[in-house]
């Protein structure tokens, strides 16, 4: 058995004809940057999300930076986020010379705790960056209320949650990435909607912010060779847009197949006392960018055991950001975020992708049962 953490090649083979045709069209047109295909994809993604504006860019990290630039935050302004996320979320704050204020996460959902956000807001707080980790939304309804009361922005880091649905208390639903002032997405190959290289996008319902972000992503240009502000060079190329546009049609199907795989993992693993399967919440679906177990005490041992049976599994993330060397200057210490610190020693993500077979999953789950027997 050749189990993979993510199997992108088999996924490609199922839509090979469509993808190859689209790529040939782009090569024939030789419009590789900007051009109609990028706009077409933005339009289709906009309709999928039911959001007013989609602005593509180079990658998810750029998207976060462009969002912060568009909000015109000043050096030293405070932005609240979590230490239990991919580094980009924090990195861009540092690059922009903003002051990151980290708060701990919920031990079951791994997402930012609104109560703690509330406690850390002061006159200098300008934004909150919740991360929808592993494909499940943070508690947006509470965060939106906090943001409204304090007149601060929300930038959703939706890089792991494209296709996830949020359910408000009144029954209304919204796609992850359409609730904050701005949301950032990544099309990194292994993300829910993955390109064959790098890509990213910003979502917003605000027309002014949209225009501003489009300008920033394009060198701050207003009309050709006239620059109204300092920008960046961050764009999605036409080949990636063409690939993403094909795959977008299958996104819901992809989410569905990961959810089905998650249910099978749940059934096979829920009897094992020593581990916790991923918690679900009433206010969000789960697109299972990752299927992540908590394995108190024995995580590393289990990982080695599974690896010895040719089962890949990964730790996202082994060191919370406040304990990373690069971020020591923030002045945080071990013990400041006990939940994030504990999770970094307990989490283990199992193979999760659209092509996972029942046979592969049963092999994985029986290996886990064997380990604990
Ligand atoms: C992937 C990811 C990013 C960065 O996206 P890139 O396209 O790799 O730059 C940012 N935040 C989170 C939570 C991510 O998972």
Tab-separated table of C-alpha atoms and ligand atoms in Angstrom:
chain	number	residue	atom	x	y	z
A	1	UNK	CA	0.000	0.000	0.000
A	2	UNK	CA	1.339	3.415	-0.918
A	3	UNK	CA	-0.570	5.800	1.342
A	4	UNK	CA	0.080	9.486	0.850
A	5	UNK	CA	-0.609	12.435	3.123
A	6	UNK	CA	-2.130	14.186	0.095
A	7	UNK	CA	-2.494	12.561	-3.328
A	8	UNK	CA	-2.543	15.364	-5.865
A	9	UNK	CA	-1.533	13.283	-8.870
A	10	UNK	CA	-4.476	10.878	-8.646
A	11	UNK	CA	-6.792	13.842	-8.218
A	12	UNK	CA	-5.345	15.374	-11.390
A	13	UNK	CA	-5.753	12.149	-13.398
A	14	UNK	CA	-9.533	12.275	-12.869
A	15	UNK	CA	-9.781	15.680	-14.556
A	16	UNK	CA	-6.706	15.414	-16.758
A	17	UNK	CA	-8.479	16.041	-20.082
A	18	UNK	CA	-10.109	19.261	-18.871
A	19	UNK	CA	-6.957	20.562	-17.195
A	20	UNK	CA	-4.705	19.722	-20.128
A	21	UNK	CA	-7.083	21.383	-22.582
A	22	UNK	CA	-7.245	24.566	-20.483
A	23	UNK	CA	-3.477	24.683	-20.117
A	24	UNK	CA	-3.021	24.256	-23.874
A	25	UNK	CA	-5.465	27.125	-24.450
A	26	UNK	CA	-3.419	29.414	-22.222
A	27	UNK	CA	-0.174	28.398	-23.901
A	28	UNK	CA	-1.731	28.975	-27.320
A	29	UNK	CA	-2.972	32.433	-26.261
A	30	UNK	CA	0.359	33.121	-24.531
A	31	UNK	CA	-1.343	35.570	-22.182
A	32	UNK	CA	0.388	34.253	-19.100
A	33	UNK	CA	-0.050	37.153	-16.714
A	34	UNK	CA	-3.305	39.073	-16.085
A	35	UNK	CA	-5.765	38.571	-18.892
A	36	UNK	CA	-9.227	37.121	-19.187
A	37	UNK	CA	-8.709	33.752	-17.552
A	38	UNK	CA	-7.693	35.283	-14.236
A	39	UNK	CA	-10.746	37.555	-14.237
A	40	UNK	CA	-12.988	34.655	-15.234
A	41	UNK	CA	-11.744	32.583	-12.312
A	42	UNK	CA	-12.174	35.505	-9.904
A	43	UNK	CA	-15.759	35.905	-11.125
A	44	UNK	CA	-16.553	32.203	-10.697
A	45	UNK	CA	-15.038	32.081	-7.217
A	46	UNK	CA	-16.963	35.241	-6.308
A	47	UNK	CA	-20.198	33.531	-7.315
A	48	UNK	CA	-19.281	30.344	-5.482
A	49	UNK	CA	-18.616	32.279	-2.270
A	50	UNK	CA	-21.439	34.761	-2.693
A	51	UNK	CA	-19.114	37.651	-1.889
A	52	UNK	CA	-18.849	40.997	-3.678
A	53	UNK	CA	-15.157	40.961	-4.585
A	54	UNK	CA	-12.431	38.410	-5.205
A	55	UNK	CA	-8.924	39.715	-5.885
A	56	UNK	CA	-6.349	37.106	-6.810
A	57	UNK	CA	-2.722	37.451	-5.773
A	58	UNK	CA	0.533	35.540	-5.542
A	59	UNK	CA	-0.048	33.423	-2.426
A	60	UNK	CA	-1.819	33.353	0.924
A	61	UNK	CA	0.982	35.151	2.739
A	62	UNK	CA	0.840	38.027	0.269
A	63	UNK	CA	-2.930	38.108	0.696
A	64	UNK	CA	-2.501	38.674	4.441
A	65	UNK	CA	0.032	41.420	3.834
A	66	UNK	CA	-2.105	43.134	1.197
A	67	UNK	CA	-5.073	43.050	3.591
A	68	UNK	CA	-3.057	44.762	6.323
A	69	UNK	CA	-1.722	47.347	3.868
A	70	UNK	CA	-5.234	48.095	2.605
A	71	UNK	CA	-6.503	48.779	6.120
A	72	UNK	CA	-3.841	51.454	6.431
A	73	UNK	CA	-2.667	50.291	9.838
A	74	UNK	CA	0.137	52.301	11.422
A	75	UNK	CA	3.387	51.088	12.920
A	76	UNK	CA	2.743	49.810	16.435
A	77	UNK	CA	-0.991	49.248	15.968
A	78	UNK	CA	-2.087	46.090	17.737
A	79	UNK	CA	-3.500	43.091	15.914
A	80	UNK	CA	-4.831	40.107	17.836
A	81	UNK	CA	-4.244	36.580	16.573
A	82	UNK	CA	-3.254	33.100	17.770
A	83	UNK	CA	0.101	31.384	18.345
A	84	UNK	CA	-1.316	28.100	17.006
A	85	UNK	CA	-1.301	28.665	13.259
A	86	UNK	CA	0.946	28.584	10.229
A	87	UNK	CA	3.711	31.169	10.512
A	88	UNK	CA	2.359	33.518	7.813
A	89	UNK	CA	-0.408	34.805	10.037
A	90	UNK	CA	2.158	36.251	12.433
A	91	UNK	CA	4.969	36.865	9.953
A	92	UNK	CA	3.066	39.518	8.023
A	93	UNK	CA	2.270	41.419	11.218
A	94	UNK	CA	5.977	41.486	12.015
A	95	UNK	CA	6.886	42.549	8.473
A	96	UNK	CA	4.378	45.395	8.675
A	97	UNK	CA	5.837	46.507	12.033
A	98	UNK	CA	2.489	46.000	13.695
A	99	UNK	CA	2.298	44.730	17.256
A	100	UNK	CA	0.989	41.153	17.396
A	101	UNK	CA	-1.067	40.397	20.479
A	102	UNK	CA	-1.369	36.647	20.809
A	103	UNK	CA	-4.191	34.926	22.663
A	104	UNK	CA	-4.669	31.239	23.372
A	105	UNK	CA	-6.900	28.823	21.510
A	106	UNK	CA	-9.764	26.529	22.412
A	107	UNK	CA	-8.423	23.063	23.348
A	108	UNK	CA	-11.115	21.273	21.327
A	109	UNK	CA	-11.415	23.385	18.172
A	110	UNK	CA	-7.843	24.753	18.101
A	111	UNK	CA	-9.332	28.143	17.171
A	112	UNK	CA	-9.020	31.559	18.817
A	113	UNK	CA	-11.065	32.126	21.993
A	114	UNK	CA	-13.365	35.163	21.680
A	115	UNK	CA	-13.360	35.743	25.480
A	116	UNK	CA	-9.585	36.110	25.428
A	117	UNK	CA	-9.743	38.407	22.415
A	118	UNK	CA	-12.165	40.598	24.347
A	119	UNK	CA	-9.800	40.777	27.330
A	120	UNK	CA	-6.914	41.970	25.185
A	121	UNK	CA	-8.568	44.803	23.335
A	122	UNK	CA	-7.361	48.314	24.141
A	123	UNK	CA	-7.367	51.720	22.442
A	124	UNK	CA	-4.508	50.638	20.175
A	125	UNK	CA	-6.179	47.453	18.879
A	126	UNK	CA	-7.046	47.789	15.206
A	127	UNK	CA	-7.765	44.290	13.975
A	128	UNK	CA	-8.367	40.626	14.799
A	129	UNK	CA	-7.048	37.846	12.582
A	130	UNK	CA	-8.945	34.645	13.353
A	131	UNK	CA	-7.642	31.522	11.617
A	132	UNK	CA	-10.107	28.821	10.567
A	133	UNK	CA	-7.668	26.090	11.484
A	134	UNK	CA	-7.762	22.684	9.768
A	135	UNK	CA	-10.969	23.654	7.931
A	136	UNK	CA	-13.332	24.592	10.749
A	137	UNK	CA	-14.416	28.171	11.350
A	138	UNK	CA	-13.508	30.141	14.435
A	139	UNK	CA	-16.468	31.484	16.443
A	140	UNK	CA	-17.138	34.313	13.990
A	141	UNK	CA	-20.442	35.429	15.454
A	142	UNK	CA	-18.794	36.310	18.779
A	143	UNK	CA	-15.779	37.837	17.052
A	144	UNK	CA	-17.928	39.961	14.746
A	145	UNK	CA	-19.805	41.299	17.766
A	146	UNK	CA	-16.535	42.159	19.539
A	147	UNK	CA	-15.252	43.861	16.395
A	148	UNK	CA	-18.448	45.857	15.974
A	149	UNK	CA	-18.499	47.001	19.601
A	150	UNK	CA	-14.877	48.109	19.482
A	151	UNK	CA	-14.832	49.394	15.931
A	152	UNK	CA	-11.988	47.154	14.792
A	153	UNK	CA	-11.417	45.132	11.642
A	154	UNK	CA	-11.572	41.400	11.128
A	155	UNK	CA	-9.274	39.727	8.629
A	156	UNK	CA	-10.180	36.072	8.293
A	157	UNK	CA	-7.274	33.763	7.606
A	158	UNK	CA	-9.370	31.346	5.574
A	159	UNK	CA	-6.379	29.636	3.961
A	160	UNK	CA	-7.405	26.227	5.308
A	161	UNK	CA	-11.150	26.618	5.061
A	162	UNK	CA	-12.260	27.295	1.498
A	163	UNK	CA	-15.625	25.581	1.100
A	164	UNK	CA	-16.417	25.538	4.830
A	165	UNK	CA	-19.834	26.852	5.785
A	166	UNK	CA	-20.609	29.011	8.808
A	167	UNK	CA	-24.017	28.765	10.480
A	168	UNK	CA	-25.249	31.809	12.396
A	169	UNK	CA	-27.564	31.460	15.394
A	170	UNK	CA	-30.503	32.697	13.322
A	171	UNK	CA	-29.946	29.905	10.815
A	172	UNK	CA	-28.330	32.046	8.120
A	173	UNK	CA	-25.237	30.571	6.536
A	174	UNK	CA	-22.142	32.078	4.944
A	175	UNK	CA	-19.043	30.626	3.380
A	176	UNK	CA	-15.789	30.878	5.364
A	177	UNK	CA	-14.009	33.980	4.153
A	178	UNK	CA	-17.095	36.099	3.520
A	179	UNK	CA	-17.838	37.364	7.035
A	180	UNK	CA	-14.927	39.564	8.033
A	181	UNK	CA	-13.937	42.893	6.473
A	182	UNK	CA	-11.385	40.981	4.423
A	183	UNK	CA	-10.481	37.319	4.098
A	184	UNK	CA	-7.293	35.735	2.842
A	185	UNK	CA	-7.023	32.492	0.969
A	186	UNK	CA	-4.194	30.341	-0.336
A	187	UNK	CA	-4.183	28.107	-3.408
A	188	UNK	CA	-1.030	26.278	-2.304
A	189	UNK	CA	-1.247	22.821	-3.961
A	190	UNK	CA	-2.320	20.973	-0.801
A	191	UNK	CA	-5.010	23.481	0.243
A	192	UNK	CA	-8.723	22.773	-0.259
A	193	UNK	CA	-8.559	24.334	-3.720
A	194	UNK	CA	-4.990	23.818	-4.826
A	195	UNK	CA	-3.120	25.156	-7.850
A	196	UNK	CA	-0.097	23.544	-9.515
A	197	UNK	CA	2.105	26.076	-7.793
A	198	UNK	CA	1.493	29.144	-5.661
A	199	UNK	CA	-1.586	31.318	-5.667
A	200	UNK	CA	-3.743	33.326	-3.311
A	201	UNK	CA	-6.782	35.552	-3.109
A	202	UNK	CA	-8.522	38.203	-1.050
A	203	UNK	CA	-12.267	38.336	-0.492
A	204	UNK	CA	-14.298	41.330	0.639
A	205	UNK	CA	-17.763	42.791	0.454
A	206	UNK	CA	-16.361	46.326	0.699
A	207	UNK	CA	-15.986	48.042	-2.677
A	208	UNK	CA	-13.407	50.590	-1.517
A	209	UNK	CA	-11.201	47.987	0.150
A	210	UNK	CA	-11.466	45.847	-2.975
A	211	UNK	CA	-10.227	48.640	-5.222
A	212	UNK	CA	-7.457	49.445	-2.813
A	213	UNK	CA	-6.305	45.826	-2.564
A	214	UNK	CA	-6.345	45.416	-6.348
A	215	UNK	CA	-4.131	48.475	-6.612
A	216	UNK	CA	-1.740	47.322	-3.856
A	217	UNK	CA	-1.351	43.876	-5.460
A	218	UNK	CA	-0.387	45.674	-8.670
A	219	UNK	CA	2.411	47.996	-7.490
A	220	UNK	CA	-0.040	50.571	-6.144
A	221	UNK	CA	-0.857	51.541	-9.703
A	222	UNK	CA	-3.901	53.646	-10.536
A	223	UNK	CA	-3.539	53.939	-14.294
A	224	UNK	CA	-0.677	52.471	-16.227
A	225	UNK	CA	2.657	53.709	-14.876
A	226	UNK	CA	1.010	56.109	-12.410
A	227	UNK	CA	1.466	55.004	-8.811
A	228	UNK	CA	-0.784	56.407	-6.102
A	229	UNK	CA	0.635	54.299	-3.275
A	230	UNK	CA	3.429	51.879	-2.471
A	231	UNK	CA	2.334	48.407	-3.500
A	232	UNK	CA	3.672	44.965	-4.232
A	233	UNK	CA	3.942	42.659	-7.203
A	234	UNK	CA	1.597	39.852	-6.306
A	235	UNK	CA	-0.446	38.070	-8.930
A	236	UNK	CA	-2.007	34.786	-9.869
A	237	UNK	CA	-0.791	33.671	-13.271
A	238	UNK	CA	-3.117	32.557	-16.045
A	239	UNK	CA	-2.068	28.897	-16.000
A	240	UNK	CA	-2.875	28.654	-12.287
A	241	UNK	CA	-6.170	30.491	-12.796
A	242	UNK	CA	-7.126	28.071	-15.575
A	243	UNK	CA	-6.327	25.059	-13.383
A	244	UNK	CA	-8.152	26.535	-10.390
A	245	UNK	CA	-11.163	27.375	-12.517
A	246	UNK	CA	-11.518	23.721	-13.529
A	247	UNK	CA	-11.000	22.481	-9.966
A	248	UNK	CA	-13.455	25.015	-8.516
A	249	UNK	CA	-16.274	23.071	-10.205
A	250	UNK	CA	-15.292	20.078	-8.099
A	251	UNK	CA	-14.601	21.913	-4.829
A	252	UNK	CA	-17.842	20.884	-3.116
A	253	UNK	CA	-17.284	17.312	-4.242
A	254	UNK	CA	-13.729	17.464	-2.855
A	255	UNK	CA	-14.996	18.766	0.486
A	256	UNK	CA	-17.659	16.061	0.529
A	257	UNK	CA	-15.157	13.283	-0.070
A	258	UNK	CA	-12.925	14.530	2.752
A	259	UNK	CA	-15.977	14.703	5.034
A	260	UNK	CA	-16.869	11.127	4.137
A	261	UNK	CA	-13.309	10.042	4.893
A	262	UNK	CA	-13.475	11.904	8.218
A	263	UNK	CA	-16.656	10.056	9.171
A	264	UNK	CA	-14.958	6.743	8.523
A	265	UNK	CA	-11.968	7.768	10.663
A	266	UNK	CA	-14.435	8.845	13.387
A	267	UNK	CA	-16.232	5.502	13.360
A	268	UNK	CA	-13.046	3.472	13.444
A	269	UNK	CA	-11.243	5.562	16.061
A	270	UNK	CA	-13.916	6.833	18.443
A	271	UNK	CA	-13.578	3.759	20.686
A	272	UNK	CA	-9.948	4.424	21.533
A	273	UNK	CA	-9.793	6.041	24.963
A	274	UNK	CA	-6.243	7.378	24.609
A	275	UNK	CA	-7.004	9.696	21.676
A	276	UNK	CA	-9.552	12.401	20.802
A	277	UNK	CA	-11.077	12.625	17.356
A	278	UNK	CA	-11.687	16.138	15.933
A	279	UNK	CA	-14.413	18.033	17.797
A	280	UNK	CA	-17.271	19.462	15.758
A	281	UNK	CA	-19.136	22.688	16.552
A	282	UNK	CA	-22.712	23.732	15.897
A	283	UNK	CA	-21.713	26.943	14.100
A	284	UNK	CA	-19.435	25.584	11.392
A	285	UNK	CA	-19.112	22.729	8.973
A	286	UNK	CA	-15.688	21.144	8.705
A	287	UNK	CA	-13.948	20.868	5.350
A	288	UNK	CA	-11.171	18.706	6.838
A	289	UNK	CA	-8.197	20.414	5.346
A	290	UNK	CA	-6.660	18.252	8.072
A	291	UNK	CA	-8.037	15.410	10.172
A	292	UNK	CA	-6.222	16.015	13.433
A	293	UNK	CA	-6.184	13.771	16.484
A	294	UNK	CA	-5.120	14.684	19.988
A	295	UNK	CA	-2.803	12.025	21.399
A	296	UNK	CA	-1.788	13.045	24.929
A	297	UNK	CA	1.542	11.606	26.046
A	298	UNK	CA	2.109	9.181	23.198
A	299	UNK	CA	1.986	11.341	20.070
A	300	UNK	CA	5.606	10.969	18.974
A	301	UNK	CA	5.579	7.266	19.723
A	302	UNK	CA	2.406	6.771	17.673
A	303	UNK	CA	3.845	8.802	14.828
A	304	UNK	CA	6.977	6.633	14.745
A	305	UNK	CA	4.864	3.479	14.878
A	306	UNK	CA	2.691	4.600	11.944
A	307	UNK	CA	5.721	5.688	9.950
A	308	UNK	CA	7.256	2.258	10.496
A	309	UNK	CA	4.159	0.830	8.782
A	310	UNK	CA	4.534	3.240	5.857
A	311	UNK	CA	1.690	5.416	7.062
A	312	UNK	CA	2.526	9.106	6.740
A	313	UNK	CA	1.226	11.463	9.418
A	314	UNK	CA	2.194	14.997	10.299
A	315	UNK	CA	2.364	17.411	13.197
A	316	UNK	CA	0.811	20.790	12.414
A	317	UNK	CA	2.415	22.567	14.299
A	318	UNK	CA	5.197	21.231	16.510
A	319	UNK	CA	6.185	24.581	18.056
A	320	UNK	CA	3.686	27.359	18.754
A	321	UNK	CA	4.728	30.644	17.202
A	322	UNK	CA	5.465	32.484	20.468
A	323	UNK	CA	8.231	29.945	21.189
A	324	UNK	CA	9.855	30.221	17.751
A	325	UNK	CA	13.298	31.786	17.643
A	326	UNK	CA	12.314	34.478	15.157
A	327	UNK	CA	9.522	35.748	17.415
A	328	UNK	CA	11.361	35.891	20.730
A	329	UNK	CA	11.476	39.676	20.336
A	330	UNK	CA	7.748	39.753	21.115
A	331	UNK	CA	8.693	38.879	24.692
A	332	UNK	CA	6.414	35.897	25.189
A	333	UNK	CA	7.560	32.930	27.273
A	334	UNK	CA	6.861	29.270	27.769
A	335	UNK	CA	3.680	29.027	29.801
A	336	UNK	CA	2.037	32.098	28.271
A	337	UNK	CA	-0.287	30.041	26.056
A	338	UNK	CA	-0.718	26.709	27.828
A	339	UNK	CA	-3.350	25.341	25.453
A	340	UNK	CA	-1.343	26.068	22.299
A	341	UNK	CA	1.752	24.631	23.974
A	342	UNK	CA	-0.049	21.466	25.026
A	343	UNK	CA	-1.643	21.024	21.602
A	344	UNK	CA	1.721	21.296	19.891
A	345	UNK	CA	2.709	18.188	21.853
A	346	UNK	CA	-0.549	16.313	21.224
A	347	UNK	CA	-1.743	16.937	17.669
A	348	UNK	CA	-1.270	14.407	14.904
A	349	UNK	CA	-2.828	14.789	11.459
A	350	UNK	CA	-3.678	11.633	9.530
A	351	UNK	CA	-3.596	11.264	5.742
A	352	UNK	CA	-6.534	13.266	4.388
A	353	UNK	CA	-7.298	13.881	0.744
A	354	UNK	CA	-9.913	13.389	-1.920
A	355	UNK	CA	-8.522	10.103	-3.225
A	356	UNK	CA	-8.201	8.234	0.090
A	357	UNK	CA	-9.732	4.737	-0.154
A	358	UNK	CA	-11.636	2.840	2.488
A	359	UNK	CA	-8.975	0.141	2.352
A	360	UNK	CA	-6.231	2.655	3.079
A	361	UNK	CA	-8.205	4.164	5.929
A	362	UNK	CA	-8.921	0.767	7.488
A	363	UNK	CA	-5.212	-0.048	7.285
A	364	UNK	CA	-4.422	3.234	9.072
A	365	UNK	CA	-7.062	2.846	11.764
A	366	UNK	CA	-6.208	-0.776	12.511
A	367	UNK	CA	-2.575	0.255	12.920
A	368	UNK	CA	-3.666	2.894	15.443
A	369	UNK	CA	-5.795	0.311	17.287
A	370	UNK	CA	-2.863	-2.082	17.278
A	371	UNK	CA	-0.638	0.597	18.825
A	372	UNK	CA	-3.035	1.117	21.734
A	373	UNK	CA	-3.938	-2.557	22.260
B	1	LIG	C1	-1.177	28.074	3.898
B	1	LIG	C2	-1.461	29.078	4.909
B	1	LIG	C3	-1.038	30.408	4.773
B	1	LIG	C4	-0.112	30.887	3.704
B	1	LIG	O1	-0.423	30.564	2.407
B	1	LIG	P1	0.736	30.528	1.298
B	1	LIG	O2	-0.025	30.472	0.014
B	1	LIG	O3	1.557	29.310	1.545
B	1	LIG	O4	1.528	31.777	1.413
B	1	LIG	C5	-1.437	31.321	5.750
B	1	LIG	N1	-2.178	30.959	6.793
B	1	LIG	C6	-2.582	29.680	6.973
B	1	LIG	C7	-3.433	29.340	8.161
B	1	LIG	C8	-2.238	28.703	6.048
B	1	LIG	O5	-2.626	27.435	6.249
